[in-house]
C-alpha positions as semicolon CSV with decimal commas, in nm:
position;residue;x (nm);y (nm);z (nm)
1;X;23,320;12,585;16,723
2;X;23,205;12,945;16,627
3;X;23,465;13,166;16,475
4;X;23,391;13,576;16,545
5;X;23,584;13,842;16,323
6;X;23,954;13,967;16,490
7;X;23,745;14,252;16,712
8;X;23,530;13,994;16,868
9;X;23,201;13,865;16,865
10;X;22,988;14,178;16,782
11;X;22,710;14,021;17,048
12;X;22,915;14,102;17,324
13;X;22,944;14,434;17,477
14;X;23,285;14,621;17,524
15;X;23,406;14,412;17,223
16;X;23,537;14,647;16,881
17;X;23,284;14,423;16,668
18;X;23,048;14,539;16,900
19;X;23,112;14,890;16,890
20;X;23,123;14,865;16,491
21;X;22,814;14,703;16,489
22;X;22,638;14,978;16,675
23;X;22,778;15,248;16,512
24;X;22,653;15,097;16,152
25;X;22,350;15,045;16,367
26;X;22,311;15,391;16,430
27;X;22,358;15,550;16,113
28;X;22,119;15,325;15,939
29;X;21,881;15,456;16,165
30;X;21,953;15,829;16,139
31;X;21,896;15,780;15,729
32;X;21,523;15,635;15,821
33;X;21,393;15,947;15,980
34;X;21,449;16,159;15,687
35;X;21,223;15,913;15,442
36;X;20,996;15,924;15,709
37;X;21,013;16,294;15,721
38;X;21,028;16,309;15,340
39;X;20,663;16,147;15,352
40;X;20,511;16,387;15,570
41;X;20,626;16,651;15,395
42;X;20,498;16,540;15,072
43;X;20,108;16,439;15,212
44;X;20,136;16,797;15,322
45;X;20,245;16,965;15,047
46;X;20,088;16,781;14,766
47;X;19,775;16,729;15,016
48;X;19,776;16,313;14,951
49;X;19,520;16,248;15,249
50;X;19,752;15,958;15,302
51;X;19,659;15,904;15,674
52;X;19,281;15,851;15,589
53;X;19,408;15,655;15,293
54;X;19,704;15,418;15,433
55;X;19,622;15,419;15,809
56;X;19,471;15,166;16,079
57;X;19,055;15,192;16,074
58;X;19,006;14,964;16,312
59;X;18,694;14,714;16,217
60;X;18,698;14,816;15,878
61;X;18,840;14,552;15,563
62;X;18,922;14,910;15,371
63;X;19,160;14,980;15,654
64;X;19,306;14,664;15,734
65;X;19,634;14,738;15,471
66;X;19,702;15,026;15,724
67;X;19,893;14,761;15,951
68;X;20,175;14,766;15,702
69;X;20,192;15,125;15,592
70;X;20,071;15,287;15,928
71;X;20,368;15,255;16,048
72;X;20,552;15,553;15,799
73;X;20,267;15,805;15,856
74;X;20,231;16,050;16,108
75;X;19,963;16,344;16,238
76;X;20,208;16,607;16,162
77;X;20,552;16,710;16,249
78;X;20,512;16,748;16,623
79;X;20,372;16,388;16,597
80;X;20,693;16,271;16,379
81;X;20,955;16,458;16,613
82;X;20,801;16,332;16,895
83;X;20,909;15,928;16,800
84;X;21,223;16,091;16,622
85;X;21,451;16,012;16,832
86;X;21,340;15,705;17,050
87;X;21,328;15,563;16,710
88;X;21,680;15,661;16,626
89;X;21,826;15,572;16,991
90;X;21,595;15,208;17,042
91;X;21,611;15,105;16,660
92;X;22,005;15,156;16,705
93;X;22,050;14,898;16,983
94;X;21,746;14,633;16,825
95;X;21,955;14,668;16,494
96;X;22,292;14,574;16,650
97;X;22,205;14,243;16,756
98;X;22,201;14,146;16,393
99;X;22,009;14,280;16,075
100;X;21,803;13,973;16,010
101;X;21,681;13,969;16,377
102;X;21,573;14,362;16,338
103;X;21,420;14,294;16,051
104;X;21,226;14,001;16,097
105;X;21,154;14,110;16,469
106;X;21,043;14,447;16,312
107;X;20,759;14,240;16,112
108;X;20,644;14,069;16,397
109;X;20,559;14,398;16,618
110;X;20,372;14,573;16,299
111;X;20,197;14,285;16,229
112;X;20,129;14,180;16,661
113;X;20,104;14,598;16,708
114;X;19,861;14,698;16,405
115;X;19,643;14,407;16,420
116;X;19,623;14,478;16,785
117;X;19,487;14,820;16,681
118;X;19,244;14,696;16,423
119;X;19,087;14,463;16,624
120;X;19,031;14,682;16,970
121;X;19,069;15,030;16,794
122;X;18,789;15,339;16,826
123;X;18,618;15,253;16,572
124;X;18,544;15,524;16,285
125;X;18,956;15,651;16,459
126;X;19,284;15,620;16,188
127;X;19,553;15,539;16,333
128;X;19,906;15,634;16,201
129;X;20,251;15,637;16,391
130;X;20,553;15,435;16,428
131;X;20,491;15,488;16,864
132;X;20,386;15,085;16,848
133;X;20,710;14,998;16,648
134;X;20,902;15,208;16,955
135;X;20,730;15,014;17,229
136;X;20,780;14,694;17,019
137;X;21,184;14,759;17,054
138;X;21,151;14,880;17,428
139;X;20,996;14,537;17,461
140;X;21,237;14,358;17,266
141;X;21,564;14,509;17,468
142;X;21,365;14,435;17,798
143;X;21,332;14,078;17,748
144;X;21,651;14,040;17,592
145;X;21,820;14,117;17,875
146;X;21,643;13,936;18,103
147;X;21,621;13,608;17,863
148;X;21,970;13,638;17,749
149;X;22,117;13,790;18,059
150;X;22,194;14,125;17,882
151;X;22,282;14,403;18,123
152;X;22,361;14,639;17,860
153;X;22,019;14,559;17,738
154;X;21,870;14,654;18,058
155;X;22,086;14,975;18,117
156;X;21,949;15,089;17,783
157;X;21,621;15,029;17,896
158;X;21,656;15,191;18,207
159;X;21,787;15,494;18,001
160;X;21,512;15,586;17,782
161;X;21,316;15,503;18,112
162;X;21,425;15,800;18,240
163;X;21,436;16,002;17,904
164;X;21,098;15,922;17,827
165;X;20,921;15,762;18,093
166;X;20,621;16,008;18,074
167;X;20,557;15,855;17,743
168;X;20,588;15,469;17,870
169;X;20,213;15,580;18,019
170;X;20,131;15,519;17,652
171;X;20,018;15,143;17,699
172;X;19,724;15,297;17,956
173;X;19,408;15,418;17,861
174;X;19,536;15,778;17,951
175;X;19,463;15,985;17,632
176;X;19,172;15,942;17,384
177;X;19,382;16,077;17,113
178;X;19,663;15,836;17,187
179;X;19,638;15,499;17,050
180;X;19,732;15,287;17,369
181;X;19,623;14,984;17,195
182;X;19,907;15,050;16,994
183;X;20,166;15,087;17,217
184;X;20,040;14,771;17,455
185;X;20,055;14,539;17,159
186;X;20,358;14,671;17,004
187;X;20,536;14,595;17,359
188;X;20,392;14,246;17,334
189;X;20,507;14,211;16,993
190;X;20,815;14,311;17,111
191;X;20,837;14,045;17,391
192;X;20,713;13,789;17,088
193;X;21,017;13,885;16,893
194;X;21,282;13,875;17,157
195;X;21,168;13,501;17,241
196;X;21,138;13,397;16,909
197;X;21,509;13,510;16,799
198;X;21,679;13,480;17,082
199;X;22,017;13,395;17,163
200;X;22,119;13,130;17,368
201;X;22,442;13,058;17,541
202;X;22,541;12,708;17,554
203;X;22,561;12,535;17,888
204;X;22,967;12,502;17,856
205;X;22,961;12,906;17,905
206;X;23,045;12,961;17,555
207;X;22,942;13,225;17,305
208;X;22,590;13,307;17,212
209;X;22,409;13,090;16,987
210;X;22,072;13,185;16,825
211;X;21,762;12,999;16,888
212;X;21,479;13,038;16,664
213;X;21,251;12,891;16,377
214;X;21,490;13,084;16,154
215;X;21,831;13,052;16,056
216;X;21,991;13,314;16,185
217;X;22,332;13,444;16,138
C-alpha cells in the first residue's frame, strides 16, 4: 500500500499536496533566473568572453564541455528575457512531479539537446541558451500526459501553446541565427525523460507508481 501525506498525493491535481508542491515548484524556479541573470551580467561587465569560452562549437573537442555549461549562457539580455519566463512557468510544472525526476530528467535533455547540437551544429557557430532545456520540458509535459493520462499536463501544454506558439517554430530550420537543432533535440530529450521516469498507475486503478531504471520517490 502507498501512504501520501494528510493533503493527498502531491501527483494528483486539485489535491493540497499538489498545490504545495507547485507552489515550492515555482519559487525554486523564480530564484534560478536571477543566477542566470547574475552570469550575464558579470561576462558583460567584467568582459569574460564566456560564450566563446563555455558554449556548444559544434565539431570541435575544445567545445564539446559547452553541453554542460551552455545551458547558463546567453547572447545578451533580450536573449535571457526571452526564455525568462517559459523557463519559470514549464520548469514549475516539470519540478512538481518530484525533484529527483526534474533533476535527473533535466540531465537527460542537456546531455540528448547539446550533443544534438554538437553533432549537427553550423560549424565554426557557439551555441549558448537554455531554449533546448525549454523545449526539453514542453516535451516532457506533452508525453506525460499522454503516457500517464495527465490532462493537467496537456492543458499546460496547450497554454504556453498559445503564449508562445510563434516560438514552438523553433525546432524548424526557420532562422540561421536560431539553433533549431537545439530545440528539436531538446524536445526529444524531453520525450526520453518522460518515458524513462514515468509514472504508472497500477491496473487495480490505484495511485501512481513510478516506473524507471531509478528509484524514485
Amino acid at each position: 500500500m502507498t501512504l501520501h501525506p494528510p493533503g493527498g498525493d502531491p501527483a494528483r491535481f486539485g489535491t493540497d499536496a499538489f498545490y504545495a508542491s507547485l507552489g515550492r515548484a515555482f519559487v525554486a524556479m523564480c530564484a534560478v533566473v536571477p543566477f542566470l541573470f547574475l552570469i550575464e551580467a558579470l561576462d558583460q561587465g567584467l568582459d569574460f568572453g564566456l560564450d566563446v569560452a563555455a558554449g556548444i562549437i559544434p565539431h570541435r573537442i575544445q567545445g564539446l564541455d559547452g553541453v554542460f555549461f551552455s545551458p547558463f549562457l546567453h547572447h545578451g539580455f533580450e536573449h535571457l528575457y526571452s526564455n525568462s519566463i517559459p523557463l519559470i512557468l514549464l520548469g514549475t510544472f516539470v519540478l512538481a512531479a518530484g525533484t529527483r525526476r526534474f533533476l535527473w530528467s533535466t540531465l537527460i535533455i542537456v546531455l540528448v539537446s547539446g550533443l544534438g547540437v554538437w553533432f549537427t551544429g553550423a560549424p565554426n557557430s557557439v551555441v549558448v541558451g537554455a531554449s533546448g532545456v525549454i523545449f526539453g520540458y514542453l516535451g516532457i509535459l506533452l508525453t506525460r500526459g499522454l503516457v500517464e493520462r495527465s490532462w493537467w499536463n496537456l492543458a499546460v501544454v496547450l497554454l504556453v501553446g498559445l503564449l508562445y506558439g510563434w516560438q514552438l517554430l523553433g525546432i524548424l530550420p526557420t532562422d540561421e541565427r536560431i539553433s533549431w537543432q537545439g530545440h528539436l533535440f531538446g524536445l526529444l530529450g524531453g520525450v526520453v525523460a518522460a518515458i524513462l521516469f514515468r509514472r504508472r498507475r497500477p491496473e487495480s486503478g490505484g495511485p501512481y507508481h513510478s516506473e524507471s531504471t531509478l528509484t524514485m520517490p
